[in-house]
Coordinates of C-alpha atoms in Angstrom, one line a residue:
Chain M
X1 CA 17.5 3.9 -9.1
X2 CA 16.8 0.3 -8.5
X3 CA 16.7 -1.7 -12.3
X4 CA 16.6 -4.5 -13.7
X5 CA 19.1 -4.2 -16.7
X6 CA 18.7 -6.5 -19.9
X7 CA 20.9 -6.6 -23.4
X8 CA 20.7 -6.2 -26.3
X9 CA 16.9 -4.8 -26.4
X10 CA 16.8 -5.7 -30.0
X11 CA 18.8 -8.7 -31.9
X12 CA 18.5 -10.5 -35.3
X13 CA 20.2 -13.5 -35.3
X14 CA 20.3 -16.8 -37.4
X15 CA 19.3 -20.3 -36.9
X16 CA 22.1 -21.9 -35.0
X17 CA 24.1 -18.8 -33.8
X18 CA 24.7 -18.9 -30.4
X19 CA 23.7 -15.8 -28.1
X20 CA 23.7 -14.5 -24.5
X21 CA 21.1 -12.2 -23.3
X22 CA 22.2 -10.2 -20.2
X23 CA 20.2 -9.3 -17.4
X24 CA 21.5 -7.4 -13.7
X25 CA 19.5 -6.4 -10.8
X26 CA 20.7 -3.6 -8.3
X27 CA 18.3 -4.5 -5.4
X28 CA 20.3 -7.4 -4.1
X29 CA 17.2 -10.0 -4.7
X30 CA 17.6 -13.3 -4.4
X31 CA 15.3 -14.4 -6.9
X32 CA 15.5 -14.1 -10.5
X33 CA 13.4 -15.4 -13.6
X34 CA 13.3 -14.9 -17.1
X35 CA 10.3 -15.0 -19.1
X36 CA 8.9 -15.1 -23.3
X37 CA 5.9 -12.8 -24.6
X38 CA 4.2 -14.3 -27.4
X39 CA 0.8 -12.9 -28.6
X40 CA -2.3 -15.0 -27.3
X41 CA 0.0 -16.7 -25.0
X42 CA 1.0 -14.6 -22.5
X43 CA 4.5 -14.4 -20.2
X44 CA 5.4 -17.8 -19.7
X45 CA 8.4 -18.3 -17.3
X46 CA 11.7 -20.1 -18.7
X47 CA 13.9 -20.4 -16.0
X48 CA 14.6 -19.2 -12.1
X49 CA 16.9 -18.9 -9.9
X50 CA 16.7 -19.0 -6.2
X51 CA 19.8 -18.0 -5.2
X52 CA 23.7 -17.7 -6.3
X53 CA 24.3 -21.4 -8.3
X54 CA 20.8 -22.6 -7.4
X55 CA 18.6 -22.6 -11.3
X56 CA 15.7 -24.5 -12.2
X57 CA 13.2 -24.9 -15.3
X58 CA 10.3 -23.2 -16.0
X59 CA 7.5 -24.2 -18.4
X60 CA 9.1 -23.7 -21.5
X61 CA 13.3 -24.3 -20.8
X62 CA 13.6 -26.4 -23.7
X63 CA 16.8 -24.9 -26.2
X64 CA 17.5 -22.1 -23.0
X65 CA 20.3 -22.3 -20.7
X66 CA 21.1 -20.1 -18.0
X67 CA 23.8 -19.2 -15.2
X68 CA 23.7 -17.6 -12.0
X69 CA 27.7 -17.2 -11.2
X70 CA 26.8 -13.6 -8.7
X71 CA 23.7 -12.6 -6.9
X72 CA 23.1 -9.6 -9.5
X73 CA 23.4 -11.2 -12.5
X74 CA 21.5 -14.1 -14.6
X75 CA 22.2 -14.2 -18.0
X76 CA 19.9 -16.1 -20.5
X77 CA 21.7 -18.3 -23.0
X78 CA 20.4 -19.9 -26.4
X79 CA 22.9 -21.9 -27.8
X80 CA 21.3 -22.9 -31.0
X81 CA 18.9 -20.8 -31.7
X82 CA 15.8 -21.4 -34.0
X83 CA 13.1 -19.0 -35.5
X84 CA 10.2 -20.8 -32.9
X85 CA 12.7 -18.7 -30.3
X86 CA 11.6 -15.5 -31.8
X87 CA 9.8 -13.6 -29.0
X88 CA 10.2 -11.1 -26.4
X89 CA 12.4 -11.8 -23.6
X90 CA 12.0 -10.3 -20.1
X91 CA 14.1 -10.6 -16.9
X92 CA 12.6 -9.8 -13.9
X93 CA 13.4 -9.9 -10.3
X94 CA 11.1 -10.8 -7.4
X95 CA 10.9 -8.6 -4.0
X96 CA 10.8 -10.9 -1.2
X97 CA 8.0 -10.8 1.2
X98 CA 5.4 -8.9 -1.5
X99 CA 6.1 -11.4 -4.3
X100 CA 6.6 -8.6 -6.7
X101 CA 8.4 -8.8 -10.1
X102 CA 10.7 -5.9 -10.9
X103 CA 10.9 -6.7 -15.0
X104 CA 13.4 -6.0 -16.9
X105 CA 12.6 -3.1 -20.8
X106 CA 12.4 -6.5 -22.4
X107 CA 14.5 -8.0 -25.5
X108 CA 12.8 -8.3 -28.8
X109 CA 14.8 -11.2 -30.4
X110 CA 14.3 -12.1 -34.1
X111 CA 15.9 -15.5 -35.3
X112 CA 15.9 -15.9 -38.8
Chain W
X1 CA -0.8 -26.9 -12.4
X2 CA -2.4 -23.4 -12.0
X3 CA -4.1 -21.7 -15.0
X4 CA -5.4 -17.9 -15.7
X5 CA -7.6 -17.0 -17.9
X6 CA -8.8 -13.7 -19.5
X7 CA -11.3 -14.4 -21.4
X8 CA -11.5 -10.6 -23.1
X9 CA -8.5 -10.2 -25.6
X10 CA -9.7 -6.7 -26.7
X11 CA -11.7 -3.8 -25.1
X12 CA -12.4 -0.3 -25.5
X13 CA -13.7 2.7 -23.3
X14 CA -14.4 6.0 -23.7
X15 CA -12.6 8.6 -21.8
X16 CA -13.4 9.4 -17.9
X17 CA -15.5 6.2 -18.3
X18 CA -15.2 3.1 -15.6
X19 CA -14.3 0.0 -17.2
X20 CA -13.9 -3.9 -16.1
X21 CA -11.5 -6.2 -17.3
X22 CA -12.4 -10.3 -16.4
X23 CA -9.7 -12.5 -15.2
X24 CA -10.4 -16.6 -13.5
X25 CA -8.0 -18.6 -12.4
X26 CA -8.3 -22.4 -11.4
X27 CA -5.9 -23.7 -8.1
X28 CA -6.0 -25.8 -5.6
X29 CA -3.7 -24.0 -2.9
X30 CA -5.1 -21.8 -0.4
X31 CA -2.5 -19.9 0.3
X32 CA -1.6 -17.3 -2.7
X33 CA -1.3 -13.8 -4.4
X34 CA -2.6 -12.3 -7.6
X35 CA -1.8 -9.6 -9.5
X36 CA -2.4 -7.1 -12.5
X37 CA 0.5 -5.9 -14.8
X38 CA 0.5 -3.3 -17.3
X39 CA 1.8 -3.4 -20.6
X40 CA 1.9 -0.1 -22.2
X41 CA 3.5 0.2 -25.8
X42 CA 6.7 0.9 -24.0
X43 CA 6.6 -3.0 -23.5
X44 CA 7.5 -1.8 -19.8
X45 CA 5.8 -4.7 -17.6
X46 CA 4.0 -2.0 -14.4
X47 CA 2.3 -3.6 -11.5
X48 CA -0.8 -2.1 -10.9
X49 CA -2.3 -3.6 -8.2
X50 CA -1.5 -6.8 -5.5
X51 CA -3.6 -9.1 -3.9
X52 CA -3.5 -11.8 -0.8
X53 CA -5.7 -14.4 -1.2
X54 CA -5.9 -14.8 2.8
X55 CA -7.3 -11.1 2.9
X56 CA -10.9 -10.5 2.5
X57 CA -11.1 -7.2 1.2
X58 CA -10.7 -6.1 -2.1
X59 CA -7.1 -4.4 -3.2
X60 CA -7.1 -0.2 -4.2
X61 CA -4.9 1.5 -5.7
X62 CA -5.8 5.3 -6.8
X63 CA -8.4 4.4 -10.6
X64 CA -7.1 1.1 -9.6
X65 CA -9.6 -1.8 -8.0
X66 CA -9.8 -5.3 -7.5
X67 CA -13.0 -7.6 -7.1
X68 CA -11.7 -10.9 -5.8
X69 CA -14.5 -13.5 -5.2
X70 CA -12.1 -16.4 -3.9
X71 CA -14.9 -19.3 -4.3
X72 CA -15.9 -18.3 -7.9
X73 CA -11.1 -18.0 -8.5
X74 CA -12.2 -14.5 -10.2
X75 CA -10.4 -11.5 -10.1
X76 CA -11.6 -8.3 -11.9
X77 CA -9.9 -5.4 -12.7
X78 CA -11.8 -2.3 -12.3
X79 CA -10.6 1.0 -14.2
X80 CA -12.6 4.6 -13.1
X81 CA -12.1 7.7 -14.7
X82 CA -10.2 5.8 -17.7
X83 CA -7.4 8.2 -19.0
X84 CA -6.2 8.1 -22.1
X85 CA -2.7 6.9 -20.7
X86 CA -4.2 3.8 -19.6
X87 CA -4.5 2.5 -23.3
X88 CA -2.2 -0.9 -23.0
X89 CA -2.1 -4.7 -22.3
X90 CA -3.0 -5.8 -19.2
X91 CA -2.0 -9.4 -17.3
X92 CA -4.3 -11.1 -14.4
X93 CA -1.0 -13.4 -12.6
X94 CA -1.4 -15.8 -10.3
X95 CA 1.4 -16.8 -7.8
X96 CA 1.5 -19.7 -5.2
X97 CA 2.3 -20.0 -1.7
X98 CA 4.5 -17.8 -0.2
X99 CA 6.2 -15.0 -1.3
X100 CA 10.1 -15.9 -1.9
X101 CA 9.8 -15.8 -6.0
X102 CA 7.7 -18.8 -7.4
X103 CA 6.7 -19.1 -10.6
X104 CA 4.0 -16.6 -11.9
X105 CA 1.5 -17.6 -14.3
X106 CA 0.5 -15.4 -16.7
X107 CA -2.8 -15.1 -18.3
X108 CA -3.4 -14.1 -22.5
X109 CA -3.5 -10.3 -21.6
X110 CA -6.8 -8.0 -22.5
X111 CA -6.2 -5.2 -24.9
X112 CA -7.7 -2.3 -23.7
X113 CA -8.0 1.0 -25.8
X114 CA -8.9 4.3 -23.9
X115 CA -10.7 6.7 -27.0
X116 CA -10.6 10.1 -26.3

C-alpha cells in the first residue's frame, strides 16, 4: 500500500528538548515537504526537498532543520523546541507529473 | 508571492443538499494547478479534486465539482447530495508552474458541517 509514514503521532515535550519527527515514503518520490496546521492559518510548508541531499526552506523554517540522507526518508528536526512550535505536523510527498501530495496521519506536537 | 483565500471559515448543509464552498487566489503565473483537500476528524489530509489552470473546463469528481473562473483567480467547490460523511475541513491550494513538487499554498480552510 503506498504511505507516507510519520512518528510519533502524538508528543509532549519541553522547551529546549531536542526532537526528531520521522517521516518515509514507499512510492519512490523525489519530492518531499513537511508542513504545520495551525487554526485560521492553514498548512504552511516548512521545508522541501527535491531530491536525495538537495533541502530548501519553506515559509516558516525558522527553529526546523531537516535531512534527506535516502530517497525515502526526510526526517523533521527541532532542536530547541519552544511552545510557538506547538502544532500539527504533516509530511507529505508529491507525485510527479499531477502535482499531488500524498500526506502523511499527521503529528500533533505539544511543547510545554 | 501567491495567496488563497477562503473567505467562509464555517458552513453548514442539510443532508442530500448541494452546497458551495468560496476559494480566490491572487498570482501572477499562468501556468499552474489548484486543488481541494479534505480534512476529516481523522486529521487524514484527502484530495478531492485537481485542476490545470491551462484547461478550460471545469474538474469532476463523483459529488465533487469545480467552478474555476481563471480571470476573476476563483475556484469554488461544489458539493451535491451532501452526505453526512462529508462533514470536515476543507483546503482551496494553489501550486505554481509545473508539476515536480513546488510549494503549495494553503488557504484558512472552511468548516463544513453536514446535519442529518
Amino acid at each position: 500500500e503506498a504511505q507516507v509514514t510519520q512518528n510519533p503521532r502524538y508528543l509532549i515535550t519541553v522547551t529546549g528538548k531536542k526532537l526528531t519527527v520521522t517521516c518515509s515514503q514507499n512510492m519512490n518520490h523525489e519530492y518531499m515537504s513537511w508542513y504545520r496546521q495551525d487554526p485560521g492559518l492553514g498548512l504552511r510548508q516548512i521545508y522541501y526537498s527535491m531530491n536525495v541531499e538537495v533541502t530548501d526552506k519553506g515559509d516558516v523554517p525558522e527553529g526546523y532543520k531537516v535531512s534527506r540522507k535516502e530517497k525515502r526518508n526526510f526526517p523533521l528536526i527541532l532542536e530547541s523546541p519552544s511552545p510557538n512550535q506547538t502544532s500539527l505536523y504533516f509530511c507529505a510527498s508529491t507525485r510527479q507529473g499531477t502535482g499531488e501530495l500524498f500526506f502523511g496521519e499527521g503529528s500533533r506536537l505539544t511543547v510545554l | 508571492a501567491q495567496t488563497v483565500t477562503q473567505s467562509q471559515p464555517e458552513m453548514s448543509v442539510q443532508e442530500a443538499e448541494t452546497v458551495t464552498l468560496s476559494c480566490t487566489y491572487d498570482t501572477s503565473e499562468n501556468n499552474y494547478y489548484l486543488f481541494w483537500y479534505k480534512q476529516p476528524p481523522s486529521r487524514q489530509m484527502i484530495l478531492v479534486i485537481r485542476q490545470e489552470a491551462y484547461k478550460q473546463q471545469n474538474a469532476t469528481e463523483n459529488r465533487f465539482s469545480v467552478n474555476f473562473q481563471k480571470a476573476a483567480k476563483s475556484f469554488s467547490l461544489k458539493i451535491s447530495d451532501s452526505q453526512l460523511g462529508d462533514t470536515a475541513m476543507y483546503f482551496c491550494a494553489f501550486m505554481k508552474g509545473e508539476t515536480s513538487g513546488s510549494r503549495l499554498t494553503f488557504g484558512e480552510g472552511t468548516q463544513l458541517t453536514v446535519n442529518p
